[in-house]
C-alpha cells in the first residue's frame, strides 16, 4: 500500500523498513530502533538479494566463509553469506574496521570493546541487532519458523523455568508448539 511506502510508517506499523541499494553496497534502515540497539529484519532469498561483488565474502571471518561452504546447496550458501555481509556492512557503519571474529561457541563477536550484535536466520529471513559495548550489554536475537513439535512440554523441561512450563501446560494442546517457540525466541 502507499502508506507502507512513506518514511517511518513501516517501522510504526511493526513491519520491516524497505531495503534500498546503493552503488555496489547494500544499504538498509533498521526495522526497529530501541534504547538497547537497532534491529533489522531482511529477506535473503534470491529475489531480495542485491548483486554482491565477486568477493561477496570479503571482510567476513574465515570461519563464516567455511561454514557457508558446508551448507547443502548454493542458495543456502548465498543466503548465509548475504545475511553475514549485511551484518558486516552495518557493523562497518558503527566502527571503521570491525574486529569480527567467531568465539569458541561459534558465535561471532567484535571483541570486548566492539559493539554487541546478534544474527539469526530462517530462510528466507535474517534478523540482526546491533547495540552498545559487548561487555556492558550483550544482545541476542532469534528467528524461528512455527512448526510441529512432538512434545513441547518434554522439550521445555530441559530449557524452561517451572513457571514457563506451567504456562505452556495451560495452553490448549494445538497451541503448544507456537507457545513453546514464543518463549524460546524470547529467551535469546
Backbone as a printed PyTorch tensor [residue, N CA C, xyz], in Angstrom:
tensor([[[  0.8320,  -1.1810,   0.0000],
         [  0.0000,   0.0000,   0.0000],
         [  0.8730,   1.2400,   0.0000]],

        [[  0.2970,   2.3570,  -0.3820],
         [  1.0490,   3.6000,  -0.4210],
         [  1.5060,   4.0100,   0.9720]],

        [[  0.6820,   3.7310,   1.9790],
         [  1.0430,   4.1100,   3.3490],
         [  2.3180,   3.4270,   3.7980]],

        [[  2.5260,   2.1780,   3.3950],
         [  3.7100,   1.4650,   3.8480],
         [  4.9760,   1.9680,   3.1570]],

        [[  4.8220,   2.7600,   2.0880],
         [  5.9870,   3.2820,   1.3920],
         [  6.4310,   4.6300,   1.9280]],

        [[  5.6110,   5.3160,   2.7210],
         [  6.0020,   6.5970,   3.2890],
         [  7.0440,   6.3870,   4.3730]],

        [[  8.0300,   7.2810,   4.4910],
         [  9.0680,   7.1230,   5.5170],
         [  8.4690,   6.9990,   6.9080]],

        [[  8.9660,   6.0500,   7.6540],
         [  8.5640,   5.8800,   9.0460],
         [  7.3440,   5.0140,   9.2520]],

        [[  6.4700,   4.8760,   8.2680],
         [  5.2330,   4.1530,   8.5200],
         [  5.4430,   2.6570,   8.6530]],

        [[  6.4070,   2.0960,   7.9510],
         [  6.6610,   0.6630,   8.0910],
         [  7.1170,   0.3590,   9.5070]],

        [[  8.0220,   1.1980,  10.0340],
         [  8.5120,   0.9990,  11.4040],
         [  7.3740,   1.1730,  12.4020]],

        [[  6.5440,   2.2070,  12.1990],
         [  5.4520,   2.4580,  13.1310],
         [  4.4330,   1.3340,  13.1110]],

        [[  4.2440,   0.7020,  11.9620],
         [  3.2600,  -0.3800,  11.8530],
         [  3.8320,  -1.7210,  12.2650]],

        [[  5.1260,  -1.7520,  12.6340],
         [  5.7330,  -3.0040,  13.0520],
         [  6.2280,  -3.8590,  11.9050]],

        [[  6.2110,  -3.3100,  10.6890],
         [  6.7010,  -4.0490,   9.5280],
         [  8.1320,  -3.6420,   9.2500]],

        [[  8.9140,  -4.5280,   8.5950],
         [ 10.2870,  -4.1670,   8.2570],
         [ 10.3310,  -2.9570,   7.3290]],

        [[ 11.3140,  -2.0960,   7.5380],
         [ 11.5210,  -0.9700,   6.6400],
         [ 11.9950,  -1.5040,   5.2870]],

        [[ 11.6960,  -0.7810,   4.2130],
         [ 12.1030,  -1.2700,   2.9000],
         [ 13.6140,  -1.2870,   2.7530]],

        [[ 14.1040,  -2.2140,   1.9460],
         [ 15.5300,  -2.3150,   1.6840],
         [ 15.8520,  -1.5130,   0.4380]],

        [[ 16.9240,  -0.7570,   0.4800],
         [ 17.3520,   0.0010,  -0.6730],
         [ 18.7740,  -0.4050,  -1.0090]],

        [[ 19.1840,  -0.1250,  -2.2110],
         [ 20.5390,  -0.4650,  -2.6090],
         [ 21.2710,   0.7870,  -3.0320]],

        [[ 22.5500,   0.8020,  -2.7900],
         [ 23.4070,   1.8950,  -3.2320],
         [ 24.3720,   1.3440,  -4.2590]],

        [[ 25.2340,   2.1880,  -4.7820],
         [ 26.1690,   1.7110,  -5.7990],
         [ 27.1740,   0.7280,  -5.2200]],

        [[ 26.9190,  -0.5560,  -5.4350],
         [ 27.8470,  -1.5890,  -5.0180],
         [ 27.7750,  -2.0080,  -3.5690]],

        [[ 26.9520,  -1.3460,  -2.7520],
         [ 26.8710,  -1.6980,  -1.3310],
         [ 25.4080,  -1.8010,  -0.9150]],

        [[ 25.0470,  -2.8760,  -0.2340],
         [ 23.6830,  -2.9400,   0.2780],
         [ 23.4960,  -1.9120,   1.3820]],

        [[ 22.3260,  -1.3350,   1.4480],
         [ 22.0470,  -0.3400,   2.4740],
         [ 20.6110,  -0.5130,   2.9270]],

        [[ 20.3970,  -0.6520,   4.2090],
         [ 19.0400,  -0.7660,   4.7240],
         [ 18.9290,   0.0730,   5.9850]],

        [[ 17.7460,   0.4920,   6.2730],
         [ 17.4650,   1.1930,   7.5230],
         [ 16.9430,   0.1790,   8.5260]],

        [[ 17.1990,   0.3820,   9.8130],
         [ 16.6940,  -0.5690,  10.8120],
         [ 15.1760,  -0.6970,  10.7520]],

        [[ 14.6910,  -1.8930,  11.0070],
         [ 13.2560,  -2.1340,  11.0940],
         [ 12.7030,  -1.5820,  12.3920]],

        [[ 13.5650,  -1.5180,  13.4070],
         [ 13.1610,  -1.0590,  14.7290],
         [ 14.3570,  -0.4210,  15.4120]],

        [[ 14.1440,   0.7310,  16.0100],
         [ 15.1700,   1.3640,  16.8370],
         [ 14.6940,   1.3110,  18.2730]],

        [[ 15.5700,   0.8580,  19.1520],
         [ 15.2280,   0.6950,  20.5570],
         [ 16.3830,   1.2200,  21.3920]],

        [[ 16.1660,   1.4860,  22.6570],
         [ 17.2300,   2.0360,  23.5070],
         [ 18.4180,   1.0910,  23.6270]],

        [[ 18.2280,  -0.2140,  23.4460],
         [ 19.3300,  -1.1640,  23.5670],
         [ 19.9710,  -1.5120,  22.2450]],

        [[ 19.3820,  -1.0740,  21.1140],
         [ 20.0140,  -1.3530,  19.8350],
         [ 19.0700,  -1.2030,  18.6630]],

        [[ 19.6340,  -1.3670,  17.4830],
         [ 18.8700,  -1.3180,  16.2440],
         [ 18.6500,  -2.7380,  15.7430]],

        [[ 17.4470,  -3.0120,  15.2510],
         [ 17.0660,  -4.3400,  14.7850],
         [ 16.7280,  -4.2580,  13.3000]],

        [[ 17.2430,  -5.2170,  12.5410],
         [ 16.9350,  -5.3280,  11.1230],
         [ 16.2740,  -6.6710,  10.8720]],

        [[ 15.2750,  -6.6750,  10.0040],
         [ 14.6480,  -7.9000,   9.5140],
         [ 14.6700,  -7.7900,   7.9970]],

        [[ 15.3890,  -8.6940,   7.3340],
         [ 15.5630,  -8.6150,   5.8860],
         [ 15.3270,  -9.9700,   5.2420]],

        [[ 14.8500,  -9.9270,   4.0070],
         [ 14.7210, -11.1540,   3.2200],
         [ 16.0770, -11.4600,   2.6080]],

        [[ 16.3970, -12.7440,   2.5060],
         [ 17.6850, -13.1430,   1.9500],
         [ 17.5390, -14.0410,   0.7270]],

        [[ 16.3080, -14.2430,   0.2570],
         [ 16.1250, -15.1060,  -0.9000],
         [ 16.6200, -14.4130,  -2.1710]],

        [[ 16.7290, -15.1760,  -3.2520],
         [ 17.3250, -14.6730,  -4.4900],
         [ 16.6200, -13.4290,  -5.0070]],

        [[ 15.3040, -13.3650,  -4.8790],
         [ 14.5650, -12.2110,  -5.3840],
         [ 14.8550, -10.9490,  -4.5740]],

        [[ 15.3190, -11.0880,  -3.3460],
         [ 15.5540,  -9.9360,  -2.4740],
         [ 17.0070,  -9.5010,  -2.4180]],

        [[ 17.9170, -10.3820,  -2.7900],
         [ 19.3410, -10.0480,  -2.6800],
         [ 19.7490,  -9.0550,  -3.7480]],

        [[ 20.5750,  -8.1000,  -3.3470],
         [ 21.2010,  -7.2410,  -4.3410],
         [ 22.4370,  -7.9670,  -4.8220]],

        [[ 22.8840,  -7.6350,  -5.9960],
         [ 24.0890,  -8.2970,  -6.5250],
         [ 25.2800,  -7.9160,  -5.6650]],

        [[ 25.9630,  -8.9050,  -5.1660],
         [ 27.1840,  -8.6690,  -4.4160],
         [ 28.3580,  -8.8370,  -5.3580]],

        [[ 29.4340,  -8.2070,  -5.0030],
         [ 30.6250,  -8.3110,  -5.8400],
         [ 31.1070,  -9.7520,  -5.8660]],

        [[ 31.9780, -10.0980,  -6.8060],
         [ 32.5300, -11.4560,  -6.8170],
         [ 33.2040, -11.8080,  -5.4920]],

        [[ 33.6470, -10.8000,  -4.7640],
         [ 34.2710, -11.0370,  -3.4650],
         [ 33.2230, -10.8580,  -2.3680]],

        [[ 32.0920, -11.5400,  -2.5140],
         [ 30.9750, -11.3530,  -1.5900],
         [ 31.3080, -11.7450,  -0.1640]],

        [[ 32.3900, -12.4880,   0.0400],
         [ 32.7710, -12.8730,   1.3930],
         [ 33.9010, -12.0000,   1.9390]],

        [[ 34.3220, -10.9740,   1.1860],
         [ 35.4000, -10.0990,   1.6410],
         [ 35.0140,  -9.4360,   2.9610]],

        [[ 35.9260,  -9.4460,   3.9130],
         [ 35.6900,  -8.8280,   5.2110],
         [ 35.0650,  -9.7530,   6.2310]],

        [[ 34.5840, -10.9090,   5.8080],
         [ 33.9690, -11.8430,   6.7390],
         [ 35.0360, -12.7480,   7.3590]],

        [[ 34.8290, -13.1720,   8.6040],
         [ 35.7900, -14.0960,   9.2090],
         [ 35.8750, -15.4020,   8.4180]],

        [[ 37.0580, -15.9950,   8.3840],
         [ 37.2470, -17.2570,   7.6590],
         [ 36.2520, -18.3140,   8.1150]],

        [[ 35.9420, -18.3430,   9.4220],
         [ 35.0130, -19.3490,   9.9490],
         [ 33.6240, -19.2080,   9.3320]],

        [[ 33.1930, -17.9770,   9.0660],
         [ 31.8860, -17.7380,   8.4580],
         [ 31.8800, -18.2610,   7.0240]],

        [[ 32.9260, -17.9600,   6.2790],
         [ 33.0190, -18.4180,   4.8900],
         [ 33.0850, -19.9430,   4.8360]],

        [[ 33.8700, -20.5500,   5.7340],
         [ 33.9760, -22.0110,   5.7700],
         [ 32.6410, -22.6490,   6.1210]],

        [[ 31.9280, -22.0620,   7.0680],
         [ 30.6250, -22.6080,   7.4540],
         [ 29.6380, -22.5280,   6.2890]],

        [[ 29.6790, -21.4270,   5.5530],
         [ 28.8030, -21.2980,   4.3830],
         [ 29.0840, -22.4210,   3.3900]],

        [[ 30.3510, -22.7600,   3.2240],
         [ 30.7270, -23.8240,   2.3000],
         [ 30.2110, -25.1920,   2.6980]],

        [[ 29.8750, -25.3680,   3.9820],
         [ 29.3580, -26.6560,   4.4450],
         [ 27.8430, -26.7870,   4.2870]],

        [[ 27.1700, -25.7020,   3.9070],
         [ 25.7200, -25.7820,   3.7030],
         [ 25.4190, -26.5930,   2.4610]],

        [[ 24.2380, -27.2120,   2.4410],
         [ 23.9640, -28.2500,   1.4400],
         [ 23.7310, -27.7600,   0.0160]],

        [[ 23.3040, -26.5290,  -0.1860],
         [ 23.1150, -26.0910,  -1.5710],
         [ 23.5480, -24.6360,  -1.7440]],

        [[ 23.6980, -24.2490,  -3.0010],
         [ 24.2320, -22.9170,  -3.2930],
         [ 23.2880, -21.8010,  -2.8570]],

        [[ 21.9700, -22.0240,  -2.8890],
         [ 21.0310, -20.9950,  -2.4250],
         [ 21.1980, -20.7560,  -0.9270]],

        [[ 21.3200, -21.8130,  -0.1420],
         [ 21.5560, -21.6350,   1.2970],
         [ 22.8740, -20.9260,   1.5510]],

        [[ 23.8990, -21.2990,   0.8060],
         [ 25.1950, -20.6320,   0.9450],
         [ 25.0710, -19.1420,   0.6420]],

        [[ 24.3590, -18.8170,  -0.4490],
         [ 24.1930, -17.4130,  -0.8350],
         [ 23.4150, -16.6440,   0.2210]],

        [[ 22.3450, -17.2400,   0.7730],
         [ 21.5720, -16.5660,   1.8200],
         [ 22.4060, -16.3480,   3.0730]],

        [[ 23.1820, -17.3510,   3.4450],
         [ 24.0350, -17.2650,   4.6250],
         [ 25.0680, -16.1450,   4.4560]],

        [[ 25.7620, -16.1460,   3.3310],
         [ 26.7800, -15.1160,   3.0950],
         [ 26.1480, -13.7300,   2.9790]],

        [[ 24.9860, -13.6390,   2.3420],
         [ 24.3070, -12.3570,   2.2000],
         [ 23.9370, -11.7860,   3.5710]],

        [[ 23.3630, -12.6160,   4.4330],
         [ 22.9930, -12.1480,   5.7810],
         [ 24.2280, -11.6690,   6.5370]],

        [[ 25.2970, -12.4290,   6.4710],
         [ 26.5170, -12.0380,   7.1790],
         [ 27.1670, -10.8070,   6.5540]],

        [[ 27.0630, -10.6700,   5.2420],
         [ 27.6190,  -9.4850,   4.5820],
         [ 26.8220,  -8.2430,   4.9800]],

        [[ 25.4890,  -8.3470,   5.0460],
         [ 24.6810,  -7.2190,   5.5120],
         [ 25.0510,  -6.8370,   6.9420]],

        [[ 25.1950,  -7.8400,   7.7980],
         [ 25.6080,  -7.5670,   9.1740],
         [ 26.9620,  -6.8600,   9.1810]],

        [[ 27.8900,  -7.3390,   8.3810],
         [ 29.2150,  -6.7190,   8.3000],
         [ 29.0970,  -5.2540,   7.8530]],

        [[ 28.2430,  -4.9900,   6.8650],
         [ 28.0380,  -3.6140,   6.3970],
         [ 27.5150,  -2.7280,   7.5260]],

        [[ 26.5690,  -3.2520,   8.3050],
         [ 26.0200,  -2.4590,   9.4050],
         [ 27.0660,  -2.2480,  10.5070]],

        [[ 27.8920,  -3.2640,  10.7660],
         [ 28.9680,  -3.1080,  11.7530],
         [ 29.9890,  -2.0750,  11.2810]],

        [[ 30.2520,  -2.0410,   9.9800],
         [ 31.1880,  -1.0520,   9.4350],
         [ 30.6580,   0.3690,   9.5940]],

        [[ 29.3550,   0.5160,   9.6260],
         [ 28.7860,   1.8450,   9.8750],
         [ 29.0680,   2.3020,  11.3080]],

        [[ 29.2090,   1.3500,  12.2310],
         [ 29.4430,   1.6710,  13.6430],
         [ 30.9210,   1.8290,  13.9690]],

        [[ 31.7540,   1.0460,  13.3170],
         [ 33.1940,   1.1000,  13.5600],
         [ 33.8950,   1.1010,  12.2160]],

        [[ 35.0070,   1.7770,  12.1230],
         [ 35.7100,   1.8890,  10.8430],
         [ 36.0870,   0.5170,  10.2930]],

        [[ 36.6590,  -0.3230,  11.1090],
         [ 37.0640,  -1.6660,  10.6840],
         [ 36.7340,  -2.6260,  11.8140]],

        [[ 35.5530,  -3.2290,  11.7830],
         [ 35.2000,  -4.1160,  12.9010],
         [ 36.1470,  -5.3000,  13.0080]],

        [[ 36.5590,  -5.5720,  14.2260],
         [ 37.4060,  -6.7350,  14.5020],
         [ 36.4760,  -7.9150,  14.7430]],

        [[ 35.9890,  -8.4740,  13.6640],
         [ 34.9690,  -9.5030,  13.7160],
         [ 35.6370, -10.8620,  13.7820]],

        [[ 35.2400, -11.6450,  14.7450],
         [ 35.7970, -12.9910,  14.9190],
         [ 34.6660, -13.9310,  15.3230]],

        [[ 34.9660, -15.2040,  15.4280],
         [ 33.9840, -16.1980,  15.8660],
         [ 34.5130, -16.8090,  17.1590]],

        [[ 33.6780, -16.7880,  18.2040],
         [ 34.0710, -17.2940,  19.5150],
         [ 34.1680, -18.8160,  19.5120]],

        [[ 34.6730, -19.3750,  20.6070],
         [ 34.7820, -20.8330,  20.7440],
         [ 33.4080, -21.5020,  20.6760]],

        [[ 32.3550, -20.7730,  21.0190],
         [ 30.9950, -21.3210,  20.9540],
         [ 30.3730, -21.1690,  19.5680]],

        [[ 31.1400, -20.6000,  18.6150],
         [ 30.6330, -20.4410,  17.2630],
         [ 29.8410, -19.1770,  17.0420]],

        [[ 29.8180, -18.2740,  18.0190],
         [ 29.0590, -17.0340,  17.9060],
         [ 29.9950, -15.9010,  17.4890]],

        [[ 29.6600, -15.1780,  16.4240],
         [ 30.5210, -14.0740,  16.0160],
         [ 30.4540, -12.9220,  17.0110]],

        [[ 31.5750, -12.2220,  17.1880],
         [ 31.5950, -11.0210,  18.0280],
         [ 32.6940, -10.0800,  17.5560]],

        [[ 32.6770,  -8.8840,  18.0960],
         [ 33.6670,  -7.8580,  17.7440],
         [ 34.6470,  -7.6260,  18.8800]],

        [[ 34.7930,  -8.5730,  19.7720],
         [ 35.7110,  -8.4000,  20.8890],
         [ 35.0780,  -7.5880,  22.0110]],

        [[ 35.7770,  -7.4800,  23.1350],
         [ 35.1860,  -6.8490,  24.3100],
         [ 34.8840,  -5.3630,  24.1590]],

        [[ 35.5990,  -4.6550,  23.3050],
         [ 35.3400,  -3.2240,  23.1600],
         [ 34.4640,  -2.8960,  21.9620]],

        [[ 34.1150,  -3.9100,  21.1840],
         [ 33.2950,  -3.6760,  19.9960],
         [ 31.8170,  -3.6490,  20.3290]],

        [[ 30.9940,  -3.3370,  19.3260],
         [ 29.5510,  -3.3190,  19.5670],
         [ 29.0100,  -4.7340,  19.7810]],

        [[ 27.9910,  -4.8370,  20.6040],
         [ 27.2870,  -6.1060,  20.7830],
         [ 26.3910,  -6.3190,  19.5630]],

        [[ 26.3050,  -7.5640,  19.1010],
         [ 25.4090,  -7.8530,  17.9850],
         [ 25.0220,  -9.3210,  18.0100]],

        [[ 23.9560,  -9.6200,  17.2670],
         [ 23.4840, -10.9960,  17.1470],
         [ 22.7990, -11.1310,  15.7940]],

        [[ 22.8740, -12.3350,  15.2340],
         [ 22.2760, -12.6320,  13.9380],
         [ 21.5310, -13.9560,  14.0430]],

        [[ 20.3570, -14.0170,  13.4350],
         [ 19.5930, -15.2640,  13.3520],
         [ 19.0340, -15.3630,  11.9380]],

        [[ 18.9930, -16.5840,  11.4110],
         [ 18.4740, -16.8040,  10.0600],
         [ 17.4630, -17.9340,  10.0530]],

        [[ 16.4020, -17.7410,   9.3320],
         [ 15.4360, -18.7850,   8.9890],
         [ 14.9310, -18.4030,   7.6170]],

        [[ 15.3770, -19.1520,   6.6030],
         [ 15.0570, -18.8100,   5.2220],
         [ 13.5620, -18.5680,   5.0610]],

        [[ 13.2070, -17.5140,   4.3690],
         [ 14.0460, -16.5820,   3.6370],
         [ 14.3790, -15.3090,   4.4200]],

        [[ 14.3930, -15.3610,   5.7360],
         [ 14.5980, -14.1690,   6.5570],
         [ 15.9120, -14.2180,   7.3250]],

        [[ 16.4160, -13.0380,   7.6300],
         [ 17.5270, -12.8790,   8.5630],
         [ 17.1700, -11.7030,   9.4680]],

        [[ 17.5260, -11.8220,  10.7240],
         [ 17.3220, -10.7300,  11.6730],
         [ 18.6380, -10.4960,  12.3880]],

        [[ 18.9650,  -9.2390,  12.5850],
         [ 20.1250,  -8.9490,  13.4000],
         [ 19.9000,  -7.6920,  14.2020]],

        [[ 20.6190,  -7.6300,  15.3160],
         [ 20.5450,  -6.4980,  16.2280],
         [ 21.9750,  -6.0590,  16.5140]],

        [[ 22.1680,  -4.7460,  16.5570],
         [ 23.4640,  -4.1640,  16.8980],
         [ 23.2180,  -3.1190,  17.9690]],

        [[ 23.9730,  -3.2190,  19.0570],
         [ 23.7910,  -2.2920,  20.1640],
         [ 25.0970,  -1.6870,  20.6270]],

        [[ 25.1770,  -1.4140,  21.9170],
         [ 26.3400,  -0.7770,  22.5160],
         [ 27.4870,  -1.7440,  22.7360]],

        [[ 28.3290,  -1.4250,  23.6870],
         [ 29.5230,  -2.2010,  24.0030],
         [ 29.1580,  -3.6090,  24.4510]],

        [[ 29.8370,  -4.6040,  23.8970],
         [ 29.5350,  -6.0120,  24.1730],
         [ 29.7210,  -6.3770,  25.6380]],

        [[ 30.6970,  -5.7520,  26.3250],
         [ 30.9110,  -6.0540,  27.7460],
         [ 29.7850,  -5.5310,  28.6130]],

        [[ 29.1810,  -4.4320,  28.1920],
         [ 28.1550,  -3.7810,  29.0000],
         [ 26.7700,  -4.3410,  28.7180]],

        [[ 26.4770,  -4.5990,  27.4490],
         [ 25.1150,  -5.0080,  27.1010],
         [ 25.1140,  -6.0930,  26.0200]],

        [[ 25.3190,  -7.3620,  26.4110],
         [ 25.2390,  -8.4230,  25.4070],
         [ 23.8230,  -8.4940,  24.8380]],

        [[ 23.7210,  -8.8310,  23.5600],
         [ 22.4290,  -8.8760,  22.8800],
         [ 22.2030, -10.2460,  22.2670]],

        [[ 20.9550, -10.5620,  22.0170],
         [ 20.6060, -11.7800,  21.3150],
         [ 19.3400, -11.5600,  20.5230]],

        [[ 19.2180, -12.2780,  19.4220],
         [ 18.0010, -12.2410,  18.6110],
         [ 17.7940, -13.6420,  18.0510]],

        [[ 16.5490, -14.0280,  17.8650],
         [ 16.2580, -15.3660,  17.3690],
         [ 15.0640, -15.3160,  16.4410]],

        [[ 15.1520, -16.0280,  15.3350],
         [ 14.0360, -16.2300,  14.4180],
         [ 13.7140, -17.7130,  14.4110]],

        [[ 12.4710, -18.0460,  14.4700],
         [ 12.0350, -19.4390,  14.3670],
         [ 10.8240, -19.5030,  13.4520]],

        [[ 10.7280, -20.5360,  12.6670],
         [  9.5140, -20.7840,  11.9040],
         [  8.6010, -21.6340,  12.7770]],

        [[  7.3220, -21.3400,  12.7260],
         [  6.3670, -22.1230,  13.5050],
         [  6.2350, -23.4840,  12.8290]],

        [[  6.5060, -24.5210,  13.5970],
         [  6.4590, -25.8790,  13.0680],
         [  5.9930, -26.8230,  14.1690]],

        [[  5.6220, -28.0080,  13.7660],
         [  5.1570, -29.0090,  14.7290],
         [  6.3140, -29.4320,  15.6320]],

        [[  6.0150, -29.5940,  16.9010],
         [  6.9830, -30.1020,  17.8800],
         [  6.3070, -31.2890,  18.5470]],

        [[  6.9420, -32.4510,  18.4960],
         [  6.3270, -33.6810,  19.0020],
         [  5.8160, -33.5350,  20.4300]],

        [[  6.6490, -33.0730,  21.3290],
         [  6.2500, -32.9380,  22.7310],
         [  6.8740, -31.6640,  23.3100]],

        [[  6.2090, -30.5190,  23.1040],
         [  6.7860, -29.2540,  23.5640],
         [  7.0460, -29.2170,  25.0730]],

        [[  6.2030, -29.8710,  25.8560],
         [  6.3900, -29.8510,  27.3100],
         [  7.6480, -30.6240,  27.6900]],

        [[  7.8720, -31.7670,  27.0720],
         [  9.0770, -32.5410,  27.3490],
         [ 10.3250, -31.7400,  26.9760]],

        [[ 10.3030, -31.0950,  25.8230],
         [ 11.4300, -30.2690,  25.3980],
         [ 11.6200, -29.0750,  26.3360]],

        [[ 10.5270, -28.5080,  26.8100],
         [ 10.5940, -27.3580,  27.7120],
         [ 11.2700, -27.7160,  29.0350]],

        [[ 11.1270, -28.9510,  29.4910],
         [ 11.7410, -29.3650,  30.7670],
         [ 13.2580, -29.1350,  30.7740]],

        [[ 13.8810, -29.2290,  29.6060],
         [ 15.3290, -29.0440,  29.5180],
         [ 15.7540, -27.5900,  29.4370]],

        [[ 14.8210, -26.6730,  29.1140],
         [ 15.2170, -25.3030,  28.8140],
         [ 14.4100, -24.2150,  29.5220]],

        [[ 13.2280, -24.5400,  30.0380],
         [ 12.3410, -23.5190,  30.5890],
         [ 12.3030, -23.5760,  32.1040]],

        [[ 11.8870, -22.4660,  32.6950],
         [ 11.6960, -22.4100,  34.1440],
         [ 10.3970, -23.1320,  34.5040]],

        [[ 10.2120, -23.5110,  35.7740],
         [  8.9370, -24.1300,  36.1720],
         [  7.7190, -23.2510,  35.8380]],

        [[  7.8540, -21.9550,  35.9900],
         [  6.7470, -21.0460,  35.6810],
         [  6.4200, -21.0790,  34.1820]],

        [[  7.4580, -21.1060,  33.3360],
         [  7.2370, -21.1630,  31.8880],
         [  6.6070, -22.4880,  31.4740]],

        [[  7.0130, -23.5730,  32.1260],
         [  6.4310, -24.8870,  31.8290],
         [  4.9590, -24.9080,  32.2270]],

        [[  4.6430, -24.3270,  33.3700],
         [  3.2400, -24.2710,  33.8210],
         [  2.3920, -23.4780,  32.8280]],

        [[  2.9220, -22.3710,  32.3370],
         [  2.1850, -21.5690,  31.3540],
         [  1.9980, -22.3490,  30.0560]],

        [[  3.0060, -23.1150,  29.6630],
         [  2.9060, -23.9300,  28.4560],
         [  1.8440, -25.0180,  28.6160]],

        [[  1.8030, -25.6440,  29.7940],
         [  0.7790, -26.6700,  30.0680],
         [ -0.6330, -26.0900,  30.0210]],

        [[ -0.7640, -24.8070,  30.3710],
         [ -2.0870, -24.1660,  30.3880],
         [ -2.6210, -23.8980,  28.9750]],

        [[ -1.7430, -23.9400,  27.9900],
         [ -2.1530, -23.7140,  26.5970],
         [ -2.9020, -24.9370,  26.0650]],

        [[ -3.8710, -24.7350,  25.1730],
         [ -4.5030, -25.8850,  24.5070],
         [ -3.4350, -26.6670,  23.7270]],

        [[ -3.5320, -27.9860,  23.6760],
         [ -2.5030, -28.7990,  23.0010],
         [ -2.1640, -28.3170,  21.5840]],

        [[ -3.1660, -27.8580,  20.8480],
         [ -2.9100, -27.4270,  19.4700],
         [ -2.1250, -26.1160,  19.3920]],

        [[ -2.0330, -25.3880,  20.5020],
         [ -1.3070, -24.1090,  20.5270],
         [  0.0590, -24.2080,  21.1950]],

        [[  0.4110, -25.3820,  21.6890],
         [  1.6410, -25.5060,  22.4820],
         [  2.9210, -25.3200,  21.6750]],

        [[  2.9530, -25.7700,  20.4380],
         [  4.1710, -25.5800,  19.6260],
         [  4.4370, -24.0910,  19.4360]],

        [[  3.4010, -23.3290,  19.1030],
         [  3.5550, -21.8900,  18.9320],
         [  3.9620, -21.2390,  20.2580]],

        [[  3.3100, -21.6240,  21.3440],
         [  3.6360, -21.0610,  22.6560],
         [  5.0800, -21.3960,  23.0440]],

        [[  5.5170, -22.6270,  22.7680],
         [  6.8910, -23.0180,  23.0460],
         [  7.8670, -22.1120,  22.2950]],

        [[  7.6320, -21.9310,  20.9930],
         [  8.5410, -21.1260,  20.1800],
         [  8.5310, -19.6570,  20.6030]],

        [[  7.3920, -19.1630,  21.0530],
         [  7.3110, -17.7860,  21.5370],
         [  8.2290, -17.5940,  22.7370]],

        [[  8.1930, -18.5310,  23.6980],
         [  9.0620, -18.4480,  24.8730],
         [ 10.5240, -18.6720,  24.4640]],

        [[ 10.7600, -19.6450,  23.6080],
         [ 12.1150, -19.9660,  23.1530],
         [ 12.8050, -18.7500,  22.5350]],

        [[ 12.0940, -18.0480,  21.6290],
         [ 12.7130, -16.9010,  20.9830],
         [ 12.9120, -15.7510,  21.9610]],

        [[ 12.0530, -15.6070,  22.9340],
         [ 12.2420, -14.5490,  23.9390],
         [ 13.4360, -14.8050,  24.8360]],

        [[ 13.7930, -16.0590,  25.0040],
         [ 14.9440, -16.3950,  25.8340],
         [ 16.2580, -15.9180,  25.2140]],

        [[ 16.2870, -15.8060,  23.8960],
         [ 17.5050, -15.3440,  23.2280],
         [ 17.8310, -13.9480,  23.7140]]])
